[in-house]
Amino acid sequence: MKFFVDTADIDEIRELAETGLLDGVTTNPSLVAKTGRHFRDALADICAAVDGPVSAEVAATDFDGMMAEAEVLAGIADNVVIKVPLTWDGLKACRALSIQGRRVNVTLCFSANQALLAAKAGATYISPFIGRLDDIGADGIDLIAEIRTIYDNYDALTTEVLAASIRTPVSVKQVALAGADVATIPPGVLKALVKHPLTDIGLERFLADWKATGQTIV
Ligand code: G3P
């Protein structure tokens, strides 16, 4: 499973990119708003900081507006992926952009049928929001599993399942078990994946025992 980081904060992105474990970045208008920066400037910095795909979302809601914005966003860097909402106009834009050879992330997916439509429209990625489904008492992981099954039923559906709206380390494990191709994860959750108290205790004991030997390796 690929790891994308879900943020527009360039410092967080640079720090995580240094691990070599970051496969890409997703942004959205809310995340851009948090930075206080102009979107085009922030996007250019993010695209320069990572080798992988960087999702940049259109703000227009009509087909023509989305296409015009997509042109500007795609011009910023080669690794820009155009993100469009799961609406009829978004699906039309997805289809048109994919025919042009652009990669598209269809966002705000909350049902298997929506994911089926996005795949038929040529989406590179579909973004089911698992946390927001859990918020209303539905089951986000079930949706990931359903989409995985549907896409696997048809060779022609090559869209990657990008699990989004992840808020906890447990959700990362769950989407991996359900067969997501990508998890986009907030920086804090991504950093928390490495933590286990038994790792810390175990390391402390090894270091104490090693010190007692008086040896060095180099
Ligand atoms: O990738 C989508 C994500 O940013 C939404 O997360 O926590 O606002 O539902 P959340």
PDB file of C-alpha atoms and ligand atoms in Angstrom:
ATOM      1  CA  MET A   1       0.000   0.000   0.000  1.00  0.00           C
ATOM      2  CA  LYS A   2       1.276   3.436  -0.912  1.00  0.00           C
ATOM      3  CA  PHE A   3       1.475   6.187   1.719  1.00  0.00           C
ATOM      4  CA  PHE A   4       0.410   9.701   0.777  1.00  0.00           C
ATOM      5  CA  VAL A   5       0.405  12.499   3.331  1.00  0.00           C
ATOM      6  CA  ASP A   6      -2.811  14.493   3.606  1.00  0.00           C
ATOM      7  CA  THR A   7      -1.638  18.057   4.194  1.00  0.00           C
ATOM      8  CA  ALA A   8      -0.598  21.252   2.436  1.00  0.00           C
ATOM      9  CA  ASP A   9       1.988  22.112   5.110  1.00  0.00           C
ATOM     10  CA  ILE A  10       5.323  22.208   3.282  1.00  0.00           C
ATOM     11  CA  ASP A  11       7.420  21.752   6.447  1.00  0.00           C
ATOM     12  CA  GLU A  12       5.547  18.568   7.390  1.00  0.00           C
ATOM     13  CA  ILE A  13       5.840  17.301   3.818  1.00  0.00           C
ATOM     14  CA  ARG A  14       9.597  17.930   3.651  1.00  0.00           C
ATOM     15  CA  GLU A  15      10.141  16.214   7.002  1.00  0.00           C
ATOM     16  CA  LEU A  16       8.196  13.116   5.938  1.00  0.00           C
ATOM     17  CA  ALA A  17       9.741  13.059   2.453  1.00  0.00           C
ATOM     18  CA  GLU A  18      13.167  12.696   4.128  1.00  0.00           C
ATOM     19  CA  THR A  19      12.141   9.253   5.427  1.00  0.00           C
ATOM     20  CA  GLY A  20      11.949   7.964   1.853  1.00  0.00           C
ATOM     21  CA  LEU A  21       8.607   6.344   2.771  1.00  0.00           C
ATOM     22  CA  LEU A  22       6.341   8.994   1.279  1.00  0.00           C
ATOM     23  CA  ASP A  23       4.758   8.085  -2.070  1.00  0.00           C
ATOM     24  CA  GLY A  24       2.718  11.234  -2.650  1.00  0.00           C
ATOM     25  CA  VAL A  25       0.627  14.073  -1.229  1.00  0.00           C
ATOM     26  CA  THR A  26      -3.049  14.982  -1.202  1.00  0.00           C
ATOM     27  CA  THR A  27      -4.363  18.473  -0.538  1.00  0.00           C
ATOM     28  CA  ASN A  28      -7.844  19.935  -0.424  1.00  0.00           C
ATOM     29  CA  PRO A  29      -9.235  23.473  -0.073  1.00  0.00           C
ATOM     30  CA  SER A  30      -9.572  23.136   3.719  1.00  0.00           C
ATOM     31  CA  LEU A  31      -5.938  22.038   4.079  1.00  0.00           C
ATOM     32  CA  VAL A  32      -4.746  24.868   1.812  1.00  0.00           C
ATOM     33  CA  ALA A  33      -6.786  27.392   3.840  1.00  0.00           C
ATOM     34  CA  LYS A  34      -4.970  26.244   7.018  1.00  0.00           C
ATOM     35  CA  THR A  35      -1.593  27.229   5.520  1.00  0.00           C
ATOM     36  CA  GLY A  36      -2.649  30.828   4.835  1.00  0.00           C
ATOM     37  CA  ARG A  37      -0.615  30.672   1.613  1.00  0.00           C
ATOM     38  CA  HIS A  38      -1.636  31.197  -2.003  1.00  0.00           C
ATOM     39  CA  PHE A  39      -2.558  27.817  -3.453  1.00  0.00           C
ATOM     40  CA  ARG A  40      -0.371  28.098  -6.549  1.00  0.00           C
ATOM     41  CA  ASP A  41       2.728  28.962  -4.479  1.00  0.00           C
ATOM     42  CA  ALA A  42       2.077  26.222  -1.931  1.00  0.00           C
ATOM     43  CA  LEU A  43       1.447  23.686  -4.687  1.00  0.00           C
ATOM     44  CA  ALA A  44       4.682  24.552  -6.498  1.00  0.00           C
ATOM     45  CA  ASP A  45       6.679  24.057  -3.278  1.00  0.00           C
ATOM     46  CA  ILE A  46       4.954  20.744  -2.499  1.00  0.00           C
ATOM     47  CA  CYS A  47       5.511  19.390  -6.019  1.00  0.00           C
ATOM     48  CA  ALA A  48       9.214  20.257  -5.798  1.00  0.00           C
ATOM     49  CA  ALA A  49       9.535  18.518  -2.422  1.00  0.00           C
ATOM     50  CA  VAL A  50       8.181  15.107  -3.463  1.00  0.00           C
ATOM     51  CA  ASP A  51       8.755  12.837  -6.454  1.00  0.00           C
ATOM     52  CA  GLY A  52       5.284  11.286  -6.335  1.00  0.00           C
ATOM     53  CA  PRO A  53       1.810  12.501  -7.293  1.00  0.00           C
ATOM     54  CA  VAL A  54       0.397  15.625  -5.616  1.00  0.00           C
ATOM     55  CA  SER A  55      -3.387  15.996  -5.705  1.00  0.00           C
ATOM     56  CA  ALA A  56      -4.594  19.568  -6.244  1.00  0.00           C
ATOM     57  CA  GLU A  57      -8.323  20.219  -6.058  1.00  0.00           C
ATOM     58  CA  VAL A  58     -10.324  22.477  -8.350  1.00  0.00           C
ATOM     59  CA  ALA A  59     -12.568  25.071  -6.699  1.00  0.00           C
ATOM     60  CA  ALA A  60     -15.028  25.462  -9.594  1.00  0.00           C
ATOM     61  CA  THR A  61     -18.175  23.345  -9.576  1.00  0.00           C
ATOM     62  CA  ASP A  62     -19.087  23.590 -13.282  1.00  0.00           C
ATOM     63  CA  PHE A  63     -17.408  21.625 -16.077  1.00  0.00           C
ATOM     64  CA  ASP A  64     -15.909  24.620 -17.922  1.00  0.00           C
ATOM     65  CA  GLY A  65     -14.603  26.158 -14.732  1.00  0.00           C
ATOM     66  CA  MET A  66     -13.055  22.865 -13.614  1.00  0.00           C
ATOM     67  CA  MET A  67     -11.336  22.412 -16.974  1.00  0.00           C
ATOM     68  CA  ALA A  68      -9.932  25.961 -16.878  1.00  0.00           C
ATOM     69  CA  GLU A  69      -8.630  25.522 -13.329  1.00  0.00           C
ATOM     70  CA  ALA A  70      -7.216  22.085 -14.150  1.00  0.00           C
ATOM     71  CA  GLU A  71      -5.178  23.649 -16.948  1.00  0.00           C
ATOM     72  CA  VAL A  72      -3.613  26.157 -14.537  1.00  0.00           C
ATOM     73  CA  LEU A  73      -2.951  23.560 -11.818  1.00  0.00           C
ATOM     74  CA  ALA A  74      -1.477  21.017 -14.246  1.00  0.00           C
ATOM     75  CA  GLY A  75       0.854  23.731 -15.575  1.00  0.00           C
ATOM     76  CA  ILE A  76       2.493  24.122 -12.156  1.00  0.00           C
ATOM     77  CA  ALA A  77       4.347  20.779 -12.200  1.00  0.00           C
ATOM     78  CA  ASP A  78       4.370  17.405 -13.951  1.00  0.00           C
ATOM     79  CA  ASN A  79       3.429  15.540 -10.771  1.00  0.00           C
ATOM     80  CA  VAL A  80       0.142  17.414 -10.251  1.00  0.00           C
ATOM     81  CA  VAL A  81      -2.933  15.173 -10.134  1.00  0.00           C
ATOM     82  CA  ILE A  82      -6.180  17.051 -10.701  1.00  0.00           C
ATOM     83  CA  LYS A  83      -8.731  16.467  -7.961  1.00  0.00           C
ATOM     84  CA  VAL A  84     -12.412  16.870  -8.823  1.00  0.00           C
ATOM     85  CA  PRO A  85     -15.541  16.341  -6.717  1.00  0.00           C
ATOM     86  CA  LEU A  86     -17.872  13.406  -7.250  1.00  0.00           C
ATOM     87  CA  THR A  87     -20.612  15.271  -9.106  1.00  0.00           C
ATOM     88  CA  TRP A  88     -21.827  14.918 -12.686  1.00  0.00           C
ATOM     89  CA  ASP A  89     -19.703  17.900 -13.728  1.00  0.00           C
ATOM     90  CA  GLY A  90     -16.758  16.435 -11.821  1.00  0.00           C
ATOM     91  CA  LEU A  91     -17.193  13.101 -13.613  1.00  0.00           C
ATOM     92  CA  LYS A  92     -17.431  14.866 -16.985  1.00  0.00           C
ATOM     93  CA  ALA A  93     -14.227  16.759 -16.187  1.00  0.00           C
ATOM     94  CA  CYS A  94     -12.597  13.519 -15.047  1.00  0.00           C
ATOM     95  CA  ARG A  95     -13.471  11.872 -18.351  1.00  0.00           C
ATOM     96  CA  ALA A  96     -12.231  14.827 -20.419  1.00  0.00           C
ATOM     97  CA  LEU A  97      -9.011  15.207 -18.434  1.00  0.00           C
ATOM     98  CA  SER A  98      -8.232  11.482 -18.555  1.00  0.00           C
ATOM     99  CA  ILE A  99      -8.698  11.544 -22.351  1.00  0.00           C
ATOM    100  CA  GLN A 100      -6.137  14.385 -22.408  1.00  0.00           C
ATOM    101  CA  GLY A 101      -3.764  12.052 -20.538  1.00  0.00           C
ATOM    102  CA  ARG A 102      -4.057  13.809 -17.182  1.00  0.00           C
ATOM    103  CA  ARG A 103      -4.222  11.907 -13.913  1.00  0.00           C
ATOM    104  CA  VAL A 104      -7.395  12.575 -11.913  1.00  0.00           C
ATOM    105  CA  ASN A 105      -8.347  11.969  -8.282  1.00  0.00           C
ATOM    106  CA  VAL A 106     -12.132  11.898  -7.769  1.00  0.00           C
ATOM    107  CA  THR A 107     -12.849  13.022  -4.237  1.00  0.00           C
ATOM    108  CA  LEU A 108     -15.741  13.066  -1.747  1.00  0.00           C
ATOM    109  CA  CYS A 109     -16.754   9.471  -2.478  1.00  0.00           C
ATOM    110  CA  PHE A 110     -19.209   7.965  -0.014  1.00  0.00           C
ATOM    111  CA  SER A 111     -20.719   5.017  -1.911  1.00  0.00           C
ATOM    112  CA  ALA A 112     -19.680   2.057  -4.037  1.00  0.00           C
ATOM    113  CA  ASN A 113     -21.826   3.276  -6.930  1.00  0.00           C
ATOM    114  CA  GLN A 114     -20.040   6.616  -6.892  1.00  0.00           C
ATOM    115  CA  ALA A 115     -16.728   4.729  -7.050  1.00  0.00           C
ATOM    116  CA  LEU A 116     -18.013   2.695  -9.993  1.00  0.00           C
ATOM    117  CA  LEU A 117     -18.929   5.897 -11.848  1.00  0.00           C
ATOM    118  CA  ALA A 118     -15.518   7.434 -11.182  1.00  0.00           C
ATOM    119  CA  ALA A 119     -13.727   4.362 -12.513  1.00  0.00           C
ATOM    120  CA  LYS A 120     -15.852   4.408 -15.659  1.00  0.00           C
ATOM    121  CA  ALA A 121     -14.978   8.109 -16.051  1.00  0.00           C
ATOM    122  CA  GLY A 122     -11.288   7.179 -16.129  1.00  0.00           C
ATOM    123  CA  ALA A 123     -10.243   8.255 -12.642  1.00  0.00           C
ATOM    124  CA  THR A 124      -6.683   7.430 -11.652  1.00  0.00           C
ATOM    125  CA  TYR A 125      -7.706   7.471  -7.989  1.00  0.00           C
ATOM    126  CA  ILE A 126     -11.004   7.284  -6.135  1.00  0.00           C
ATOM    127  CA  SER A 127     -11.031   8.858  -2.661  1.00  0.00           C
ATOM    128  CA  PRO A 128     -13.568   7.282  -0.274  1.00  0.00           C
ATOM    129  CA  PHE A 129     -13.742   9.340   2.956  1.00  0.00           C
ATOM    130  CA  ILE A 130     -13.822   6.710   5.660  1.00  0.00           C
ATOM    131  CA  GLY A 131     -13.695   8.953   8.737  1.00  0.00           C
ATOM    132  CA  ARG A 132     -16.644  11.035   7.625  1.00  0.00           C
ATOM    133  CA  LEU A 133     -18.724   7.880   7.082  1.00  0.00           C
ATOM    134  CA  ASP A 134     -17.765   6.656  10.563  1.00  0.00           C
ATOM    135  CA  ASP A 135     -18.818  10.087  11.894  1.00  0.00           C
ATOM    136  CA  ILE A 136     -22.413   9.476  10.809  1.00  0.00           C
ATOM    137  CA  GLY A 137     -22.556   5.901  12.084  1.00  0.00           C
ATOM    138  CA  ALA A 138     -21.795   4.183   8.767  1.00  0.00           C
ATOM    139  CA  ASP A 139     -18.737   1.969   8.196  1.00  0.00           C
ATOM    140  CA  GLY A 140     -15.959   3.489   6.136  1.00  0.00           C
ATOM    141  CA  ILE A 141     -13.919   0.290   6.022  1.00  0.00           C
ATOM    142  CA  ASP A 142     -16.885  -1.604   4.576  1.00  0.00           C
ATOM    143  CA  LEU A 143     -16.919   0.904   1.725  1.00  0.00           C
ATOM    144  CA  ILE A 144     -13.220   0.325   0.989  1.00  0.00           C
ATOM    145  CA  ALA A 145     -13.846  -3.446   0.909  1.00  0.00           C
ATOM    146  CA  GLU A 146     -16.869  -3.048  -1.394  1.00  0.00           C
ATOM    147  CA  ILE A 147     -14.990  -0.854  -3.854  1.00  0.00           C
ATOM    148  CA  ARG A 148     -12.024  -3.269  -3.811  1.00  0.00           C
ATOM    149  CA  THR A 149     -14.357  -6.170  -4.684  1.00  0.00           C
ATOM    150  CA  ILE A 150     -16.103  -4.261  -7.468  1.00  0.00           C
ATOM    151  CA  TYR A 151     -12.890  -3.059  -9.087  1.00  0.00           C
ATOM    152  CA  ASP A 152     -11.384  -6.549  -8.855  1.00  0.00           C
ATOM    153  CA  ASN A 153     -14.460  -7.962 -10.634  1.00  0.00           C
ATOM    154  CA  TYR A 154     -13.621  -6.061 -13.845  1.00  0.00           C
ATOM    155  CA  ASP A 155     -10.201  -5.923 -15.489  1.00  0.00           C
ATOM    156  CA  ALA A 156     -11.204  -2.684 -17.252  1.00  0.00           C
ATOM    157  CA  LEU A 157     -11.554  -0.825 -13.933  1.00  0.00           C
ATOM    158  CA  THR A 158      -7.983   0.177 -13.142  1.00  0.00           C
ATOM    159  CA  THR A 159      -8.711   3.066 -10.759  1.00  0.00           C
ATOM    160  CA  GLU A 160      -6.695   2.934  -7.546  1.00  0.00           C
ATOM    161  CA  VAL A 161      -8.538   2.965  -4.216  1.00  0.00           C
ATOM    162  CA  LEU A 162      -7.158   5.901  -2.199  1.00  0.00           C
ATOM    163  CA  ALA A 163      -8.508   5.686   1.339  1.00  0.00           C
ATOM    164  CA  ALA A 164      -8.995   9.229   2.674  1.00  0.00           C
ATOM    165  CA  SER A 165     -10.313  10.915   5.809  1.00  0.00           C
ATOM    166  CA  ILE A 166      -8.140   8.660   7.960  1.00  0.00           C
ATOM    167  CA  ARG A 167      -7.820   9.853  11.552  1.00  0.00           C
ATOM    168  CA  THR A 168      -6.182   6.973  13.489  1.00  0.00           C
ATOM    169  CA  PRO A 169      -3.359   4.421  13.112  1.00  0.00           C
ATOM    170  CA  VAL A 170      -5.944   1.607  13.444  1.00  0.00           C
ATOM    171  CA  SER A 171      -7.667   2.907  10.313  1.00  0.00           C
ATOM    172  CA  VAL A 172      -4.396   2.627   8.383  1.00  0.00           C
ATOM    173  CA  LYS A 173      -4.194  -1.077   9.261  1.00  0.00           C
ATOM    174  CA  GLN A 174      -7.868  -1.574   8.458  1.00  0.00           C
ATOM    175  CA  VAL A 175      -7.695   0.010   4.999  1.00  0.00           C
ATOM    176  CA  ALA A 176      -4.590  -2.061   4.225  1.00  0.00           C
ATOM    177  CA  LEU A 177      -6.456  -5.227   5.249  1.00  0.00           C
ATOM    178  CA  ALA A 178      -9.394  -4.168   3.066  1.00  0.00           C
ATOM    179  CA  GLY A 179      -7.103  -3.839   0.051  1.00  0.00           C
ATOM    180  CA  ALA A 180      -6.728  -0.079  -0.454  1.00  0.00           C
ATOM    181  CA  ASP A 181      -4.009   0.784  -2.972  1.00  0.00           C
ATOM    182  CA  VAL A 182      -3.164   4.036  -1.196  1.00  0.00           C
ATOM    183  CA  ALA A 183      -3.842   5.559   2.212  1.00  0.00           C
ATOM    184  CA  THR A 184      -3.642   9.311   2.522  1.00  0.00           C
ATOM    185  CA  ILE A 185      -2.779  10.029   6.112  1.00  0.00           C
ATOM    186  CA  PRO A 186      -2.505  13.224   8.210  1.00  0.00           C
ATOM    187  CA  PRO A 187       1.115  13.891   9.301  1.00  0.00           C
ATOM    188  CA  GLY A 188       0.443  13.217  12.998  1.00  0.00           C
ATOM    189  CA  VAL A 189      -1.152   9.836  12.281  1.00  0.00           C
ATOM    190  CA  LEU A 190       1.647   8.896   9.875  1.00  0.00           C
ATOM    191  CA  LYS A 191       4.270   9.675  12.520  1.00  0.00           C
ATOM    192  CA  ALA A 192       2.322   7.685  15.132  1.00  0.00           C
ATOM    193  CA  LEU A 193       2.491   4.500  13.021  1.00  0.00           C
ATOM    194  CA  VAL A 194       6.024   3.767  14.224  1.00  0.00           C
ATOM    195  CA  LYS A 195       5.216   4.025  17.911  1.00  0.00           C
ATOM    196  CA  HIS A 196       4.842   1.028  20.215  1.00  0.00           C
ATOM    197  CA  PRO A 197       5.646   1.103  23.948  1.00  0.00           C
ATOM    198  CA  LEU A 198       7.218  -2.375  23.790  1.00  0.00           C
ATOM    199  CA  THR A 199       9.608  -1.145  21.095  1.00  0.00           C
ATOM    200  CA  ASP A 200      10.762   1.679  23.379  1.00  0.00           C
ATOM    201  CA  ILE A 201      11.106  -0.609  26.422  1.00  0.00           C
ATOM    202  CA  GLY A 202      12.878  -3.289  24.369  1.00  0.00           C
ATOM    203  CA  LEU A 203      15.357  -0.811  22.922  1.00  0.00           C
ATOM    204  CA  GLU A 204      16.081   0.629  26.349  1.00  0.00           C
ATOM    205  CA  ARG A 205      16.920  -2.874  27.681  1.00  0.00           C
ATOM    206  CA  PHE A 206      19.097  -3.772  24.680  1.00  0.00           C
ATOM    207  CA  LEU A 207      21.047  -0.542  25.069  1.00  0.00           C
ATOM    208  CA  ALA A 208      21.584  -1.113  28.808  1.00  0.00           C
ATOM    209  CA  ASP A 209      22.822  -4.684  28.193  1.00  0.00           C
ATOM    210  CA  TRP A 210      25.052  -3.534  25.355  1.00  0.00           C
ATOM    211  CA  LYS A 211      26.585  -0.785  27.478  1.00  0.00           C
ATOM    212  CA  ALA A 212      27.419  -3.384  30.141  1.00  0.00           C
ATOM    213  CA  THR A 213      29.533  -5.348  27.632  1.00  0.00           C
ATOM    214  CA  GLY A 214      31.816  -2.326  27.165  1.00  0.00           C
ATOM    215  CA  GLN A 215      32.009  -3.133  23.440  1.00  0.00           C
ATOM    216  CA  THR A 216      31.691  -0.889  20.373  1.00  0.00           C
ATOM    217  CA  ILE A 217      30.786  -1.976  16.837  1.00  0.00           C
ATOM    218  CA  VAL A 218      32.820   0.623  14.950  1.00  0.00           C
TER     219      VAL A 218
HETATM  220  O1  G3P B   1      -8.318  13.452   2.254  1.00  0.00           O
HETATM  221  C1  G3P B   1      -9.524  13.966   2.717  1.00  0.00           C
HETATM  222  C2  G3P B   1      -9.366  14.406   4.112  1.00  0.00           C
HETATM  223  O2  G3P B   1      -8.538  15.525   4.174  1.00  0.00           O
HETATM  224  C3  G3P B   1     -10.609  14.646   4.833  1.00  0.00           C
HETATM  225  O3  G3P B   1     -10.334  14.325   6.138  1.00  0.00           O
HETATM  226  O4  G3P B   1     -10.642  14.309   8.547  1.00  0.00           O
HETATM  227  O5  G3P B   1     -11.495  16.243   7.171  1.00  0.00           O
HETATM  228  O6  G3P B   1     -12.623  14.027   7.069  1.00  0.00           O
HETATM  229  P1  G3P B   1     -11.340  14.757   7.296  1.00  0.00           P
END
